[in-house]
Amino acid sequence: MIFGMIPKHFPWMVWAELRKVYTRGSGIGALVIAALTPLATLGFMQWAAHTTMLQVGTGSLADSLYGPGHGLLNAVQCAGWALKARNFFVLPLFLLLSASSTVAGELAERTLREDLVRPIPRWSALAARIAGTGALAATTLVVTAALSFLPGLLLFGLPVDGSVPVDYPTVGHLALGYLASFASDVGLIAITVMLSLIVRSVGGVVVTLVLVLMADKVVYWGLEALNQAATIFKAPSLAFANDLVPWTLGNALGCWEGWQTAFEPMRFVALAVVTVAATAAAMARLSRMDVP
Amino acid sequence: MERMDAADGPSALRVRGLERRYAGKAVVRGLDLDVKVGDLYGFLGPNGAGKTTAIRCMLGLIQKDAGEVEILGERDAVKQRVGVGSMVETPKFHEWLSGRTNLQLACAYAGNASGVDEALTRVGLAERADDKVRGYSLGMKQRLGIARALVGSPKVLILDEPTNGLDPRGIREIRDLIKELVRRDRLTVFVSSHQLAEVEQMCNRVGIIDRGVLKSEGRVVDLLAGRGDVTEVEVGVSDRPAALAVIEKTDGRAKVMGEGEDGRVLVGLTGMDVASFNKRLVDAGVGVTALMPRNRSLEDLFLEVTSMEDDLRRQR
């Protein structure tokens, strides 16, 4: 029923959002950060591989980071570190700004209403915006992956059997890590869009989301403390805390972190629930709210 | 003004019992409107009368508490917007993009990719189409707003204060453009405005709203000629007593309303047109030296209609 209501011209609506997203300051900023992050990461890795200035214990910094013989210095490691750097604060902030600009910004600037007077169901305007910002997130991931993996391949090559642990992540694991990161970005975009319809200003959305994540961190620490208490005091009644940890927002959004070792399925389930719930709540709210 | 009499045609925009409250206070109360296909309909009202709220309800931008809106016979909120172009208050754009790109984005949402260049040409912005909107003057933005309303091949245009903030030349340009859209492109245009003289020159029908209630609606010529069924005429006659005798014999269809200018008699006609009244006078041997439908300006009517409630309140 819902899909029957998708406007035939929905792809054009997404195209319109892409034109806006890729030309806004936040979108351009995200692409620049996505390009600079792997280059900076590569630069650091090269520097760490050759510096003699720093010693860690009795060995060099490179031995500490890349193992004896520097077997861990390879393209997978480069792209993995670039992914970590990419997902650390700055780029998610630009995605947050981009997503909130498309909804809260357009509500405040009253350009959203110009779309809503067209023959479309309101939810489809949000779906197009989520798709547009999601495409930006995907592009930043491709840029980061390409600018870290390809130079890493040229400079250091692929992991060589024997020089890395048996369970060392492969290119496939890395690709899954980037895919998981995309899922995490979409979740962040959905939450931002939902908050945008409540707060209605870009700055307000950023502040609110930061506060939400801080509160979430406090909850996470509380659950960890209960988990520790369950172990120390041998109290099975507190074991529920361990089950709830993956459901905290920060954990759900950080589902990509398991790419090197093993993904935690519950974090993906939590992310899916959060993403679907936030998207549905946003669409329901927009369908009933006044857009003067 | 070209006669654009569409009073008996099919409805392009029909509103019944529209209501909207803010914090319990009714801003629009039981609004009924009937805009016929081919009308250039002026929607008038003082500040805070509920014009913009009513327009936003019609366009589905804000929820209505009660009532129905039917556009081109369609009641479904999404489907009815297929044939509608609109501009609500000061139009807003993505300022970092060009005028042309803004229209292309509007086309994408309208589901109709054609008409950008034509719309830009119609509003005289073809040469500046590739400039960023942030460099446009207010008048250019208003014109771009109308161009945006035109993309998607609408049949009905809903324009809220399209001349807001424009200089006299800009006002005239927009007025001429709107008239041309009705005349040449056969569009139905619903336009709200504070500019009474402009509406009088431009529109064939008007509705006057005050405190959320429609106070008066009809053809401009009818409303200005008289209120309701009464047509007011000033009559200059050669023999006043004979003329009064003729009036007495009309069974109340002609009544003396007062004194006109230069000794003329002000007569109110009900159920009788001016030509028939003239014939009666002539047949009775009364020389008719002047027979002038009394022309009130729209401003007179507007002030009269919108001050009614104040008068009633004072009486209470």
CSV table of C-alpha atoms in Angstrom, one decimal, chain A residues 8-272:
chain,number,residue,atom,x,y,z
A,8,LYS,CA,6.5,7.9,-10.3
A,9,HIS,CA,8.9,10.8,-10.3
A,10,PHE,CA,10.6,9.8,-7.1
A,11,PRO,CA,14.0,9.2,-8.8
A,12,TRP,CA,13.9,12.8,-10.0
A,13,MET,CA,13.2,13.9,-6.5
A,14,VAL,CA,16.3,12.1,-5.3
A,15,TRP,CA,18.2,13.6,-8.2
A,16,ALA,CA,17.1,17.1,-7.0
A,17,GLU,CA,18.3,16.3,-3.4
A,18,LEU,CA,21.6,15.1,-4.8
A,19,ARG,CA,22.1,18.4,-6.6
A,20,LYS,CA,21.5,20.2,-3.3
A,21,VAL,CA,23.5,17.9,-1.1
A,22,TYR,CA,26.6,17.9,-3.2
A,23,THR,CA,26.6,21.7,-3.6
A,24,ARG,CA,26.0,22.7,0.0
A,25,GLY,CA,28.9,23.7,2.2
A,26,SER,CA,28.3,20.7,4.5
A,27,GLY,CA,28.3,18.3,1.5
A,28,ILE,CA,31.5,19.7,0.0
A,29,GLY,CA,33.0,19.7,3.5
A,30,ALA,CA,32.2,16.0,3.9
A,31,LEU,CA,33.8,15.2,0.6
A,32,VAL,CA,36.9,17.2,1.4
A,33,ILE,CA,37.2,15.5,4.8
A,34,ALA,CA,36.6,12.1,3.2
A,35,ALA,CA,39.6,12.8,0.8
A,36,LEU,CA,41.9,14.3,3.4
A,37,THR,CA,41.4,11.7,6.1
A,38,PRO,CA,43.0,8.8,4.1
A,39,LEU,CA,45.8,11.0,2.9
A,40,ALA,CA,46.6,12.1,6.4
A,41,THR,CA,46.3,8.5,7.6
A,42,LEU,CA,48.7,7.4,4.9
A,43,GLY,CA,51.1,10.2,5.8
A,44,PHE,CA,51.1,9.2,9.4
A,45,MET,CA,51.6,5.5,8.6
A,46,GLN,CA,54.5,6.4,6.3
A,47,TRP,CA,56.0,8.6,9.0
A,48,ALA,CA,55.5,6.0,11.7
A,49,ALA,CA,57.2,3.3,9.5
A,50,HIS,CA,60.3,5.3,9.1
A,51,THR,CA,60.7,7.5,12.2
A,52,THR,CA,63.4,6.7,14.6
A,53,MET,CA,62.4,9.5,16.9
A,54,LEU,CA,60.0,7.5,19.0
A,55,GLN,CA,60.6,4.3,20.8
A,56,VAL,CA,57.8,2.1,22.3
A,57,GLY,CA,59.3,-0.1,25.0
A,58,THR,CA,62.5,-1.6,23.6
A,59,GLY,CA,61.3,-1.5,20.0
A,60,SER,CA,60.6,1.2,17.4
A,61,LEU,CA,57.1,2.8,16.9
A,62,ALA,CA,56.9,0.9,13.6
A,63,ASP,CA,57.6,-2.5,15.3
A,64,SER,CA,54.9,-1.7,17.8
A,65,LEU,CA,52.3,-0.7,15.2
A,66,TYR,CA,53.1,-3.0,12.4
A,67,GLY,CA,54.7,-6.0,14.1
A,68,PRO,CA,58.2,-7.3,13.7
A,69,GLY,CA,59.2,-7.1,10.0
A,70,HIS,CA,56.3,-4.6,9.5
A,71,GLY,CA,54.0,-7.4,8.2
A,72,LEU,CA,51.0,-5.4,9.3
A,73,LEU,CA,51.9,-2.5,7.2
A,74,ASN,CA,49.6,-3.2,4.2
A,75,ALA,CA,46.8,-1.9,2.1
A,76,VAL,CA,44.1,-3.5,4.3
A,77,GLN,CA,45.6,-1.8,7.4
A,78,CYS,CA,45.7,1.5,5.6
A,79,ALA,CA,42.1,1.4,4.6
A,80,GLY,CA,41.1,0.1,8.0
A,81,TRP,CA,42.9,3.0,9.8
A,82,ALA,CA,41.4,5.4,7.3
A,83,LEU,CA,37.9,4.0,8.1
A,84,LYS,CA,38.5,4.6,11.8
A,85,ALA,CA,39.8,8.1,11.2
A,86,ARG,CA,36.9,8.8,8.9
A,87,ASN,CA,34.3,7.7,11.5
A,88,PHE,CA,36.0,9.7,14.3
A,89,PHE,CA,33.8,12.7,14.9
A,90,VAL,CA,34.6,15.1,12.0
A,91,LEU,CA,33.0,13.3,9.1
A,92,PRO,CA,29.9,12.2,11.0
A,93,LEU,CA,29.6,15.8,12.1
A,94,PHE,CA,29.5,16.9,8.5
A,95,LEU,CA,27.0,14.2,7.6
A,96,LEU,CA,24.9,15.4,10.6
A,97,LEU,CA,25.1,18.9,9.3
A,98,SER,CA,24.2,17.8,5.8
A,99,ALA,CA,21.2,15.8,7.0
A,100,SER,CA,19.9,18.5,9.3
A,101,SER,CA,20.3,21.1,6.5
A,102,THR,CA,18.1,19.2,4.2
A,103,VAL,CA,15.2,19.1,6.7
A,104,ALA,CA,15.7,21.5,9.7
A,105,GLY,CA,17.5,24.0,7.5
A,106,GLU,CA,14.9,23.8,4.8
A,107,LEU,CA,12.1,24.1,7.4
A,108,ALA,CA,13.7,27.2,8.8
A,109,GLU,CA,14.5,28.7,5.4
A,110,ARG,CA,11.0,27.7,4.2
A,111,THR,CA,12.2,26.0,1.1
A,112,LEU,CA,10.8,22.6,2.3
A,113,ARG,CA,7.3,24.0,1.8
A,114,GLU,CA,8.0,24.6,-1.9
A,115,ASP,CA,8.4,20.8,-2.3
A,116,LEU,CA,5.4,20.0,-0.2
A,117,VAL,CA,3.0,22.0,-2.4
A,118,ARG,CA,3.9,19.6,-5.2
A,119,PRO,CA,1.8,16.5,-5.9
A,120,ILE,CA,3.7,14.1,-3.6
A,121,PRO,CA,3.0,12.4,-0.3
A,122,ARG,CA,5.0,14.2,2.4
A,123,TRP,CA,6.9,11.1,3.4
A,124,SER,CA,8.4,10.9,0.0
A,125,ALA,CA,10.0,14.3,0.4
A,126,LEU,CA,11.8,12.9,3.5
A,127,ALA,CA,12.7,9.6,1.8
A,128,ALA,CA,14.3,11.6,-1.1
A,129,ARG,CA,16.3,13.6,1.5
A,130,ILE,CA,17.4,10.6,3.3
A,131,ALA,CA,18.4,9.0,0.0
A,132,GLY,CA,20.3,12.1,-1.1
A,133,THR,CA,22.3,12.4,2.2
A,134,GLY,CA,22.8,8.6,2.2
A,135,ALA,CA,24.3,8.9,-1.3
A,136,LEU,CA,26.7,11.5,0.1
A,137,ALA,CA,27.7,9.2,2.9
A,138,ALA,CA,28.3,6.4,0.4
A,139,THR,CA,30.4,8.7,-1.8
A,140,THR,CA,32.6,9.7,1.2
A,141,LEU,CA,33.1,6.0,2.0
A,142,VAL,CA,34.1,5.3,-1.6
A,143,VAL,CA,36.5,8.3,-1.6
A,144,THR,CA,38.1,7.3,1.7
A,145,ALA,CA,38.4,3.7,0.7
A,146,ALA,CA,39.9,4.5,-2.7
A,147,LEU,CA,42.3,7.1,-1.4
A,148,SER,CA,43.6,4.8,1.3
A,149,PHE,CA,43.5,1.3,-0.2
A,150,LEU,CA,44.9,2.1,-3.7
A,151,PRO,CA,47.9,4.1,-2.4
A,152,GLY,CA,48.3,1.5,0.3
A,153,LEU,CA,48.4,-1.2,-2.3
A,154,LEU,CA,51.1,0.7,-4.3
A,155,LEU,CA,53.2,1.6,-1.2
A,156,PHE,CA,52.8,-1.5,1.0
A,157,GLY,CA,51.0,-4.2,-1.0
A,158,LEU,CA,48.4,-6.7,0.4
A,159,PRO,CA,48.9,-8.8,3.6
A,160,VAL,CA,51.3,-11.6,3.0
A,161,ASP,CA,50.6,-15.1,4.5
A,162,GLY,CA,53.0,-15.8,7.2
A,163,SER,CA,53.7,-12.2,8.0
A,164,VAL,CA,50.3,-11.7,9.5
A,165,PRO,CA,48.3,-13.6,12.1
A,166,VAL,CA,46.1,-16.4,10.8
A,167,ASP,CA,42.9,-14.6,11.7
A,168,TYR,CA,44.1,-11.3,10.1
A,169,PRO,CA,41.3,-9.5,8.3
A,170,THR,CA,41.1,-9.8,4.5
A,171,VAL,CA,39.9,-7.4,1.9
A,172,GLY,CA,36.5,-9.0,2.2
A,173,HIS,CA,36.4,-8.1,5.9
A,174,LEU,CA,37.4,-4.6,5.1
A,175,ALA,CA,34.7,-4.3,2.5
A,176,LEU,CA,32.1,-5.5,5.1
A,177,GLY,CA,33.5,-2.9,7.5
A,178,TYR,CA,32.9,-0.1,5.0
A,179,LEU,CA,29.4,-1.5,4.3
A,180,ALA,CA,28.7,-1.6,8.0
A,181,SER,CA,29.9,1.9,8.3
A,182,PHE,CA,27.4,2.9,5.5
A,183,ALA,CA,24.6,1.3,7.5
A,184,SER,CA,25.8,3.2,10.6
A,185,ASP,CA,25.7,6.5,8.5
A,186,VAL,CA,22.2,5.8,7.4
A,187,GLY,CA,21.2,5.3,11.0
A,188,LEU,CA,22.8,8.6,11.9
A,189,ILE,CA,21.0,10.3,9.0
A,190,ALA,CA,17.6,8.9,10.1
A,191,ILE,CA,18.0,10.0,13.7
A,192,THR,CA,19.1,13.5,12.5
A,193,VAL,CA,16.1,13.8,10.2
A,194,MET,CA,13.8,12.8,13.0
A,195,LEU,CA,15.3,15.3,15.4
A,196,SER,CA,15.2,18.0,12.6
A,197,LEU,CA,11.4,17.8,12.5
A,198,ILE,CA,11.3,18.3,16.3
A,199,VAL,CA,14.0,20.9,16.8
A,200,ARG,CA,13.7,22.7,13.4
A,201,SER,CA,17.1,24.4,13.4
A,202,VAL,CA,20.5,23.0,12.2
A,203,GLY,CA,22.3,24.2,15.3
A,204,GLY,CA,19.6,22.9,17.6
A,205,VAL,CA,19.8,19.4,16.0
A,206,VAL,CA,23.6,19.3,16.4
A,207,VAL,CA,23.3,20.3,20.1
A,208,THR,CA,20.4,17.9,20.8
A,209,LEU,CA,22.2,15.0,19.1
A,210,VAL,CA,25.4,15.6,21.1
A,211,LEU,CA,23.4,15.7,24.3
A,212,VAL,CA,21.5,12.5,23.3
A,213,LEU,CA,24.8,10.8,22.6
A,214,MET,CA,26.3,12.0,25.9
A,215,ALA,CA,23.2,10.7,27.8
A,216,ASP,CA,23.6,7.5,25.9
A,217,LYS,CA,27.2,7.2,27.0
A,218,VAL,CA,26.2,7.7,30.6
A,219,VAL,CA,23.6,4.9,30.2
A,220,TYR,CA,26.3,2.7,28.6
A,221,TRP,CA,28.6,3.3,31.6
A,222,GLY,CA,25.8,2.5,33.9
A,223,LEU,CA,25.2,-0.8,32.1
A,224,GLU,CA,28.9,-1.6,32.2
A,225,ALA,CA,29.0,-0.9,35.9
A,226,LEU,CA,26.0,-3.2,36.5
A,227,ASN,CA,27.7,-5.8,34.3
A,228,GLN,CA,30.9,-5.6,36.4
A,229,ALA,CA,28.8,-5.7,39.6
A,230,ALA,CA,27.1,-8.9,38.3
A,231,THR,CA,30.5,-10.5,37.9
A,232,ILE,CA,32.0,-9.2,41.1
A,233,PHE,CA,29.0,-10.0,43.3
A,234,LYS,CA,28.0,-13.0,41.4
A,235,ALA,CA,24.5,-11.5,40.9
A,236,PRO,CA,22.7,-13.2,38.0
A,237,SER,CA,19.8,-10.8,38.4
A,238,LEU,CA,22.1,-8.0,37.0
A,239,ALA,CA,23.1,-10.0,33.9
A,240,PHE,CA,20.5,-8.2,31.9
A,241,ALA,CA,22.8,-5.2,31.7
A,242,ASN,CA,25.1,-7.2,29.4
A,243,ASP,CA,22.3,-7.9,27.0
A,244,LEU,CA,21.3,-4.3,26.9
A,245,VAL,CA,24.7,-2.8,26.0
A,246,PRO,CA,24.4,-3.4,22.2
A,247,TRP,CA,21.1,-1.5,22.3
A,248,THR,CA,22.6,1.7,23.4
A,249,LEU,CA,22.7,4.2,20.6
A,250,GLY,CA,26.5,4.7,20.5
A,251,ASN,CA,26.9,0.9,20.3
A,252,ALA,CA,24.4,0.5,17.6
A,253,LEU,CA,26.0,3.3,15.5
A,254,GLY,CA,29.4,1.8,16.2
A,255,CYS,CA,28.4,-1.6,14.7
A,256,TRP,CA,31.1,-1.2,12.0
A,257,GLU,CA,33.8,-1.5,14.7
A,258,GLY,CA,33.8,-5.3,14.6
A,259,TRP,CA,35.1,-5.6,11.1
A,260,GLN,CA,38.6,-6.6,12.1
A,261,THR,CA,37.6,-9.3,14.6
A,262,ALA,CA,33.9,-10.2,14.5
A,263,PHE,CA,30.7,-8.3,14.0
A,264,GLU,CA,28.2,-8.3,16.9
A,265,PRO,CA,24.8,-9.2,15.3
A,266,MET,CA,22.8,-7.6,18.1
A,267,ARG,CA,24.4,-4.2,17.3
A,268,PHE,CA,23.2,-4.5,13.7
A,269,VAL,CA,19.7,-5.5,14.9
A,270,ALA,CA,19.7,-2.5,17.3
A,271,LEU,CA,20.9,-0.2,14.4
A,272,ALA,CA,18.1,-1.5,12.1
